[in-house]
Amino acid sequence: MANFLYRLGHSVSVYFFAFHSKSTLGCNLRTNVNAVCLLIQWINF
């Protein structure tokens, strides 16, 4: 359970970091794609 919560928290922080970067730098497609890939990886585990 702790591992699940840790991964969930990490995914959320990565997503918000990517969203913040996208907002700050304009349309940063690469950062957005990386966040999506990380989210997909997390779901697959």
Coordinates of N, CA and C in Angstrom, one line a residue:
M1 N 0.8 -1.2 0.0 CA 0.0 0.0 0.0 C 0.9 1.3 0.0
A2 N 1.9 1.2 0.8 CA 2.8 2.4 0.9 C 3.5 2.6 -0.5
N3 N 3.8 1.5 -1.1 CA 4.5 1.6 -2.5 C 3.5 2.2 -3.5
F4 N 2.2 1.8 -3.4 CA 1.2 2.4 -4.3 C 1.1 3.9 -4.1
L5 N 1.0 4.3 -2.8 CA 0.9 5.7 -2.5 C 2.1 6.5 -2.9
Y6 N 3.2 5.9 -2.8 CA 4.5 6.6 -3.2 C 4.5 6.8 -4.7
R7 N 4.1 5.7 -5.5 CA 4.1 5.9 -6.9 C 3.0 6.9 -7.4
L8 N 1.9 6.9 -6.7 CA 0.8 7.8 -7.0 C 1.3 9.2 -6.8
G9 N 1.9 9.5 -5.6 CA 2.4 10.8 -5.3 C 3.4 11.2 -6.3
H10 N 4.3 10.3 -6.7 CA 5.4 10.6 -7.7 C 4.8 11.0 -9.0
S11 N 3.8 10.2 -9.5 CA 3.1 10.5 -10.7 C 2.5 11.8 -10.8
V12 N 1.8 12.1 -9.7 CA 1.1 13.4 -9.6 C 2.1 14.6 -9.6
S13 N 3.2 14.4 -8.9 CA 4.2 15.5 -8.9 C 4.9 15.7 -10.2
V14 N 5.1 14.5 -10.9 CA 5.7 14.6 -12.3 C 4.7 15.3 -13.2
Y15 N 3.4 15.0 -13.1 CA 2.4 15.6 -14.0 C 2.3 17.1 -13.7
F16 N 2.3 17.5 -12.5 CA 2.2 18.9 -12.2 C 3.4 19.7 -12.6
F17 N 4.6 19.0 -12.5 CA 5.9 19.6 -12.9 C 5.8 19.8 -14.4
A18 N 5.4 18.8 -15.1 CA 5.3 18.9 -16.6 C 4.3 20.0 -17.0
F19 N 3.2 20.1 -16.3 CA 2.1 21.1 -16.6 C 2.7 22.5 -16.3
H20 N 3.4 22.6 -15.2 CA 4.0 23.9 -14.9 C 5.0 24.3 -15.9
S21 N 5.8 23.4 -16.4 CA 6.9 23.6 -17.4 C 6.2 24.1 -18.7
K22 N 5.1 23.4 -19.0 CA 4.4 23.7 -20.3 C 3.8 25.1 -20.2
S23 N 3.3 25.5 -19.1 CA 2.7 26.8 -18.9 C 3.8 27.9 -19.0
T24 N 4.9 27.6 -18.4 CA 6.0 28.6 -18.3 C 6.7 28.7 -19.6
L25 N 7.0 27.6 -20.3 CA 7.8 27.7 -21.5 C 7.0 27.8 -22.8
G26 N 5.6 27.9 -22.6 CA 4.8 27.8 -23.8 C 4.4 26.4 -24.1
C27 N 4.3 26.1 -25.3 CA 3.9 24.7 -25.7 C 5.1 23.8 -25.8
N28 N 5.5 23.3 -24.7 CA 6.6 22.4 -24.6 C 6.1 20.9 -24.8
L29 N 6.1 20.5 -26.1 CA 5.5 19.2 -26.4 C 6.3 18.1 -25.8
R30 N 7.6 18.2 -25.8 CA 8.5 17.1 -25.4 C 8.2 16.8 -23.9
T31 N 8.1 17.9 -23.1 CA 7.9 17.7 -21.6 C 6.5 17.0 -21.4
N32 N 5.5 17.5 -22.2 CA 4.2 16.9 -22.1 C 4.1 15.4 -22.5
V33 N 4.8 15.1 -23.6 CA 4.9 13.7 -24.0 C 5.6 12.8 -23.0
N34 N 6.7 13.3 -22.4 CA 7.4 12.6 -21.3 C 6.5 12.3 -20.1
A35 N 5.7 13.3 -19.7 CA 4.7 13.1 -18.6 C 3.7 12.0 -19.0
V36 N 3.2 12.0 -20.2 CA 2.3 11.0 -20.6 C 2.9 9.6 -20.6
C37 N 4.1 9.5 -21.1 CA 4.8 8.3 -21.1 C 5.0 7.7 -19.7
L38 N 5.4 8.6 -18.8 CA 5.6 8.2 -17.4 C 4.3 7.7 -16.8
L39 N 3.2 8.4 -17.1 CA 1.9 8.0 -16.6 C 1.5 6.7 -17.2
I40 N 1.7 6.4 -18.5 CA 1.4 5.1 -19.1 C 2.2 4.0 -18.4
Q41 N 3.5 4.3 -18.2 CA 4.4 3.3 -17.6 C 3.9 3.0 -16.2
W42 N 3.4 4.0 -15.4 CA 2.9 3.8 -14.1 C 1.7 2.9 -14.1
I43 N 0.8 3.2 -15.1 CA -0.5 2.4 -15.2 C -0.2 1.0 -15.5
N44 N 0.8 0.8 -16.4 CA 1.2 -0.6 -16.8 C 1.8 -1.4 -15.7
F45 N 2.4 -0.8 -14.7 CA 3.0 -1.6 -13.6 C 2.0 -2.3 -12.7

